[in-house]
Amino acid sequence: MTATKTNTTNKQLVKDNLVRQGYIPIYVHDDQDSKTLIEGAVDAGCMVLEYTCRRHDARQMIPWIKKEFPHVAVLGATMIDGSRTTAFLSKRHPNFITINEMVDLGIDGLVSFLRFRPQTFECHSNQLVMICGVSTPNEGIEQLELGADFLKVGVGSSAGADMVVDCRVATHFCLPFFVTGGMTAERTAQLIKVGAVLTSAGFDLILKGDIDAGIRITTKLVSKRIQDLVTAVDNARKQYQPQFHAAVHDGRNNPMSAGPWVS
């Protein structure tokens, strides 16, 4: 996974690198050293990381990533888009980060388990990759029409997984799903088979076997685990999404356009 030099906008470059990477590590709150996890992902070749405001050092580490690894894009995640709700959460949870504050930290995209409001798309969708959560195909189409780039679906539950599978015919396979929730290498292949564009997981899953075994978490180990998952994505794409796989490996601009998805 290497950055491709193009004449596209910065947003399109981030989006293309996100698509090429395929498997996105998510930084949620845990007991692991943040720099070890970040450096391991970068060593694995990751060009895009998803850093959530659930991780208590997001205010410190997002600027650190942008300074130390300026070629790496950061998606600010677990966003809530509503003034009353965010005011409440900001008072209750000192680590909660609003959309405006996340943008000020220098992120390259916004991620939510929930929808974004029209005014948020108007303000940010030209510059930032927008990934919003949906639970129905109609919600997905509505968010795409407003400017969403990908639709995040939790497939750890049967409802989320069933929605991804069941909506394919009705939507002509066009919804660009970013799936999360139990995304092991095997599960990743299953979701790519039914049309997912992107897969993701937190380090609680990525490193679960190592943590359970009491193995010391090092940069080298993190790199190996992420490389294995990125390879699983690539193999599944080659088998189930061959035209898209070829576009990714040819290095063409907007490789997502080789698939059936709105792009």
CSV table of C-alpha atoms in Angstrom, one decimal:
chain,number,residue,atom,x,y,z
A,1,MET,CA,0.0,0.0,0.0
A,2,THR,CA,1.7,3.1,-1.2
A,3,ALA,CA,0.4,6.6,-1.9
A,4,THR,CA,-0.3,7.3,-5.5
A,5,LYS,CA,0.7,10.7,-6.9
A,6,THR,CA,-2.2,12.1,-8.9
A,7,ASN,CA,-3.7,15.4,-9.8
A,8,THR,CA,-6.8,14.6,-7.8
A,9,THR,CA,-8.0,16.6,-4.8
A,10,ASN,CA,-6.6,15.7,-1.4
A,11,LYS,CA,-10.0,14.3,-0.5
A,12,GLN,CA,-10.0,12.0,-3.5
A,13,LEU,CA,-6.4,10.9,-2.7
A,14,VAL,CA,-7.4,10.0,0.9
A,15,LYS,CA,-10.5,8.2,-0.5
A,16,ASP,CA,-8.4,6.3,-3.0
A,17,ASN,CA,-5.8,5.3,-0.4
A,18,LEU,CA,-8.6,4.2,1.9
A,19,VAL,CA,-10.0,2.0,-0.8
A,20,ARG,CA,-6.7,0.5,-1.7
A,21,GLN,CA,-5.9,-0.3,1.9
A,22,GLY,CA,-9.2,-2.1,2.4
A,23,TYR,CA,-8.8,-3.0,6.1
A,24,ILE,CA,-8.8,0.0,8.4
A,25,PRO,CA,-7.5,-0.3,12.0
A,26,ILE,CA,-9.7,1.5,14.5
A,27,TYR,CA,-8.2,3.1,17.6
A,28,VAL,CA,-10.7,2.6,20.5
A,29,HIS,CA,-9.8,2.9,24.1
A,30,ASP,CA,-7.7,0.1,25.5
A,31,ASP,CA,-4.6,-0.5,27.6
A,32,GLN,CA,-2.1,-0.7,24.7
A,33,ASP,CA,0.5,2.0,24.0
A,34,SER,CA,-0.9,4.3,21.4
A,35,LYS,CA,2.4,5.0,19.7
A,36,THR,CA,3.2,1.3,19.4
A,37,LEU,CA,-0.2,0.7,17.7
A,38,ILE,CA,0.2,3.7,15.4
A,39,GLU,CA,3.8,2.9,14.4
A,40,GLY,CA,2.9,-0.7,13.8
A,41,ALA,CA,0.1,0.3,11.4
A,42,VAL,CA,2.3,2.7,9.6
A,43,ASP,CA,5.0,0.1,9.3
A,44,ALA,CA,2.4,-2.3,7.8
A,45,GLY,CA,1.8,0.3,5.1
A,46,CYS,CA,-1.4,1.9,6.3
A,47,MET,CA,-2.1,5.2,4.7
A,48,VAL,CA,-5.4,5.7,6.6
A,49,LEU,CA,-6.2,5.2,10.3
A,50,GLU,CA,-9.5,5.6,12.1
A,51,TYR,CA,-9.0,7.3,15.5
A,52,THR,CA,-12.0,7.5,17.7
A,53,CYS,CA,-12.9,10.0,20.4
A,54,ARG,CA,-13.5,7.0,22.6
A,55,ARG,CA,-9.7,6.7,22.9
A,56,HIS,CA,-8.9,9.1,25.7
A,57,ASP,CA,-5.7,10.5,24.1
A,58,ALA,CA,-7.3,11.5,20.7
A,59,ARG,CA,-6.6,15.2,21.3
A,60,GLN,CA,-2.9,14.5,21.7
A,61,MET,CA,-2.4,11.6,19.3
A,62,ILE,CA,-4.2,12.9,16.2
A,63,PRO,CA,-1.9,15.9,15.9
A,64,TRP,CA,1.1,13.7,16.7
A,65,ILE,CA,0.2,11.4,13.8
A,66,LYS,CA,-0.2,14.3,11.4
A,67,LYS,CA,3.2,15.7,12.5
A,68,GLU,CA,5.2,12.4,12.6
A,69,PHE,CA,3.5,10.8,9.6
A,70,PRO,CA,2.2,13.5,7.3
A,71,HIS,CA,1.5,11.1,4.5
A,72,VAL,CA,-1.0,9.2,6.7
A,73,ALA,CA,-4.6,10.3,6.8
A,74,VAL,CA,-6.7,10.2,10.0
A,75,LEU,CA,-10.4,9.7,10.1
A,76,GLY,CA,-11.9,11.2,13.3
A,77,ALA,CA,-14.5,8.7,14.5
A,78,THR,CA,-17.5,8.1,16.8
A,79,MET,CA,-18.9,11.5,15.9
A,80,ILE,CA,-22.3,12.7,17.1
A,81,ASP,CA,-24.0,15.3,14.9
A,82,GLY,CA,-26.5,17.3,17.0
A,83,SER,CA,-25.9,20.5,19.0
A,84,ARG,CA,-28.0,19.5,22.0
A,85,THR,CA,-26.6,16.0,22.2
A,86,THR,CA,-23.0,17.1,21.8
A,87,ALA,CA,-23.4,19.8,24.4
A,88,PHE,CA,-24.7,17.2,26.9
A,89,LEU,CA,-21.9,14.8,26.1
A,90,SER,CA,-19.2,17.4,26.3
A,91,LYS,CA,-20.3,18.2,29.9
A,92,ARG,CA,-20.6,14.5,30.9
A,93,HIS,CA,-17.5,13.1,29.2
A,94,PRO,CA,-14.2,15.1,29.2
A,95,ASN,CA,-12.8,13.0,26.3
A,96,PHE,CA,-15.7,13.5,24.0
A,97,ILE,CA,-14.8,15.5,20.9
A,98,THR,CA,-17.3,17.4,18.8
A,99,ILE,CA,-17.2,17.5,15.0
A,100,ASN,CA,-15.9,21.1,14.9
A,101,GLU,CA,-13.1,20.2,17.4
A,102,MET,CA,-12.2,17.1,15.5
A,103,VAL,CA,-11.9,19.1,12.3
A,104,ASP,CA,-9.6,21.6,14.1
A,105,LEU,CA,-7.3,18.7,15.0
A,106,GLY,CA,-6.6,18.3,11.3
A,107,ILE,CA,-8.4,15.1,10.4
A,108,ASP,CA,-9.1,14.0,6.8
A,109,GLY,CA,-12.5,12.4,7.3
A,110,LEU,CA,-15.4,12.0,9.7
A,111,VAL,CA,-16.9,8.7,10.8
A,112,SER,CA,-20.1,8.0,12.7
A,113,PHE,CA,-22.2,5.0,13.7
A,114,LEU,CA,-25.1,7.4,13.0
A,115,ARG,CA,-26.2,9.8,10.3
A,116,PHE,CA,-24.8,13.3,9.5
A,117,ARG,CA,-27.1,16.3,9.1
A,118,PRO,CA,-27.4,18.1,5.8
A,119,GLN,CA,-25.6,21.2,7.1
A,120,THR,CA,-22.7,19.0,8.1
A,121,PHE,CA,-22.4,17.6,4.6
A,122,GLU,CA,-22.6,21.2,3.2
A,123,CYS,CA,-19.8,22.3,5.5
A,124,HIS,CA,-17.4,19.5,5.2
A,125,SER,CA,-18.1,17.0,2.4
A,126,ASN,CA,-16.0,18.9,-0.2
A,127,GLN,CA,-12.9,18.6,1.9
A,128,LEU,CA,-13.4,15.5,4.1
A,129,VAL,CA,-14.2,11.9,3.5
A,130,MET,CA,-17.7,11.3,5.0
A,131,ILE,CA,-18.5,7.9,6.5
A,132,CYS,CA,-21.9,7.7,8.2
A,133,GLY,CA,-23.7,4.9,9.9
A,134,VAL,CA,-27.0,3.5,8.5
A,135,SER,CA,-29.3,0.7,9.4
A,136,THR,CA,-31.6,0.6,6.4
A,137,PRO,CA,-31.1,0.9,2.6
A,138,ASN,CA,-33.3,4.0,2.5
A,139,GLU,CA,-31.1,5.7,5.1
A,140,GLY,CA,-28.1,4.7,3.0
A,141,ILE,CA,-29.5,6.3,-0.1
A,142,GLU,CA,-30.5,9.4,1.8
A,143,GLN,CA,-27.0,9.9,3.2
A,144,LEU,CA,-25.4,9.2,-0.2
A,145,GLU,CA,-27.6,11.9,-1.8
A,146,LEU,CA,-26.4,14.3,0.9
A,147,GLY,CA,-22.8,13.6,0.2
A,148,ALA,CA,-21.7,10.5,2.1
A,149,ASP,CA,-18.7,8.6,0.6
A,150,PHE,CA,-19.2,5.3,2.5
A,151,LEU,CA,-21.9,3.8,4.6
A,152,LYS,CA,-20.8,2.3,7.9
A,153,VAL,CA,-22.7,-0.9,9.1
A,154,GLY,CA,-22.1,-2.9,12.2
A,155,VAL,CA,-22.2,-6.5,11.1
A,156,GLY,CA,-21.5,-8.0,14.5
A,157,SER,CA,-25.2,-8.4,14.8
A,158,SER,CA,-27.4,-10.4,12.5
A,159,ALA,CA,-29.5,-7.4,11.7
A,160,GLY,CA,-26.5,-5.5,10.2
A,161,ALA,CA,-25.2,-8.4,8.3
A,162,ASP,CA,-28.6,-9.3,7.0
A,163,MET,CA,-29.2,-5.7,5.8
A,164,VAL,CA,-26.0,-5.7,3.8
A,165,VAL,CA,-27.0,-9.0,2.1
A,166,ASP,CA,-30.7,-8.4,1.7
A,167,CYS,CA,-30.5,-4.9,0.1
A,168,ARG,CA,-28.2,-5.9,-2.8
A,169,VAL,CA,-30.9,-6.6,-5.4
A,170,ALA,CA,-33.1,-3.7,-4.5
A,171,THR,CA,-30.2,-1.2,-4.7
A,172,HIS,CA,-28.6,-2.8,-7.7
A,173,PHE,CA,-25.5,-3.5,-5.5
A,174,CYS,CA,-24.6,0.2,-5.5
A,175,LEU,CA,-24.3,0.9,-1.7
A,176,PRO,CA,-20.6,1.4,-0.7
A,177,PHE,CA,-20.5,-0.4,2.6
A,178,PHE,CA,-17.8,0.1,5.2
A,179,VAL,CA,-18.3,-2.8,7.6
A,180,THR,CA,-17.2,-3.3,11.2
A,181,GLY,CA,-17.8,-5.7,14.0
A,182,GLY,CA,-16.0,-9.0,14.4
A,183,MET,CA,-14.0,-8.6,11.2
A,184,THR,CA,-11.6,-11.4,11.3
A,185,ALA,CA,-9.9,-12.6,8.1
A,186,GLU,CA,-12.6,-15.2,7.5
A,187,ARG,CA,-15.4,-12.8,8.3
A,188,THR,CA,-13.8,-10.2,6.0
A,189,ALA,CA,-13.9,-12.6,3.1
A,190,GLN,CA,-17.6,-13.3,3.7
A,191,LEU,CA,-18.5,-9.6,3.7
A,192,ILE,CA,-16.4,-8.8,0.6
A,193,LYS,CA,-18.2,-11.7,-1.1
A,194,VAL,CA,-21.5,-9.9,-0.6
A,195,GLY,CA,-20.2,-6.6,-1.8
A,196,ALA,CA,-18.5,-4.7,1.1
A,197,VAL,CA,-15.9,-2.1,-0.1
A,198,LEU,CA,-14.1,-1.6,3.2
A,199,THR,CA,-13.6,-3.6,6.4
A,200,SER,CA,-12.4,-2.5,9.8
A,201,ALA,CA,-11.7,-3.6,13.4
A,202,GLY,CA,-10.3,-2.3,16.7
A,203,PHE,CA,-7.1,-3.6,18.2
A,204,ASP,CA,-9.2,-5.5,20.8
A,205,LEU,CA,-9.9,-7.9,17.9
A,206,ILE,CA,-6.8,-7.5,15.8
A,207,LEU,CA,-4.6,-8.4,18.7
A,208,LYS,CA,-7.0,-10.6,20.7
A,209,GLY,CA,-5.1,-13.8,20.4
A,210,ASP,CA,-1.8,-12.2,21.3
A,211,ILE,CA,-3.3,-10.3,24.3
A,212,ASP,CA,-5.1,-13.5,25.6
A,213,ALA,CA,-1.8,-15.4,25.3
A,214,GLY,CA,0.1,-12.7,27.2
A,215,ILE,CA,2.4,-11.9,24.3
A,216,ARG,CA,4.1,-8.5,24.5
A,217,ILE,CA,2.6,-6.1,22.0
A,218,THR,CA,5.4,-4.7,19.8
A,219,THR,CA,5.4,-2.5,16.7
A,220,LYS,CA,6.6,-5.5,14.7
A,221,LEU,CA,3.7,-7.7,15.9
A,222,VAL,CA,1.1,-5.0,15.2
A,223,SER,CA,2.5,-4.6,11.7
A,224,LYS,CA,2.3,-8.4,11.1
A,225,ARG,CA,-1.3,-8.7,12.3
A,226,ILE,CA,-2.4,-5.8,10.1
A,227,GLN,CA,-0.5,-7.0,7.1
A,228,ASP,CA,-2.3,-10.4,7.5
A,229,LEU,CA,-5.7,-8.7,7.5
A,230,VAL,CA,-4.9,-6.4,4.5
A,231,THR,CA,-3.8,-9.5,2.6
A,232,ALA,CA,-7.0,-11.2,3.5
A,233,VAL,CA,-8.9,-8.3,2.0
A,234,ASP,CA,-6.8,-8.4,-1.2
A,235,ASN,CA,-7.3,-12.1,-1.6
A,236,ALA,CA,-11.0,-11.8,-1.1
A,237,ARG,CA,-11.2,-9.0,-3.6
A,238,LYS,CA,-9.3,-11.0,-6.2
A,239,GLN,CA,-11.7,-13.9,-5.8
A,240,TYR,CA,-15.1,-12.0,-5.5
A,241,GLN,CA,-14.4,-8.5,-7.0
A,242,PRO,CA,-11.9,-9.1,-9.8
A,243,GLN,CA,-12.5,-5.9,-11.8
A,244,PHE,CA,-12.2,-3.8,-8.7
A,245,HIS,CA,-9.1,-5.8,-7.6
A,246,ALA,CA,-7.5,-5.1,-10.9
A,247,ALA,CA,-8.2,-1.4,-10.7
A,248,VAL,CA,-6.7,-1.2,-7.2
A,249,HIS,CA,-3.5,-3.0,-8.4
A,250,ASP,CA,-3.3,-1.0,-11.6
A,251,GLY,CA,-2.9,2.2,-9.5
A,252,ARG,CA,-5.7,4.0,-11.4
A,253,ASN,CA,-7.4,7.0,-10.0
A,254,ASN,CA,-10.7,6.3,-8.3
A,255,PRO,CA,-10.4,2.5,-8.4
A,256,MET,CA,-13.8,2.3,-6.7
A,257,SER,CA,-15.4,3.3,-10.0
A,258,ALA,CA,-14.5,-0.2,-11.3
A,259,GLY,CA,-17.0,-1.7,-8.9
A,260,PRO,CA,-20.8,-1.3,-8.8
A,261,TRP,CA,-20.8,1.3,-6.0
A,262,VAL,CA,-21.8,5.0,-6.0
A,263,SER,CA,-18.5,6.8,-6.0
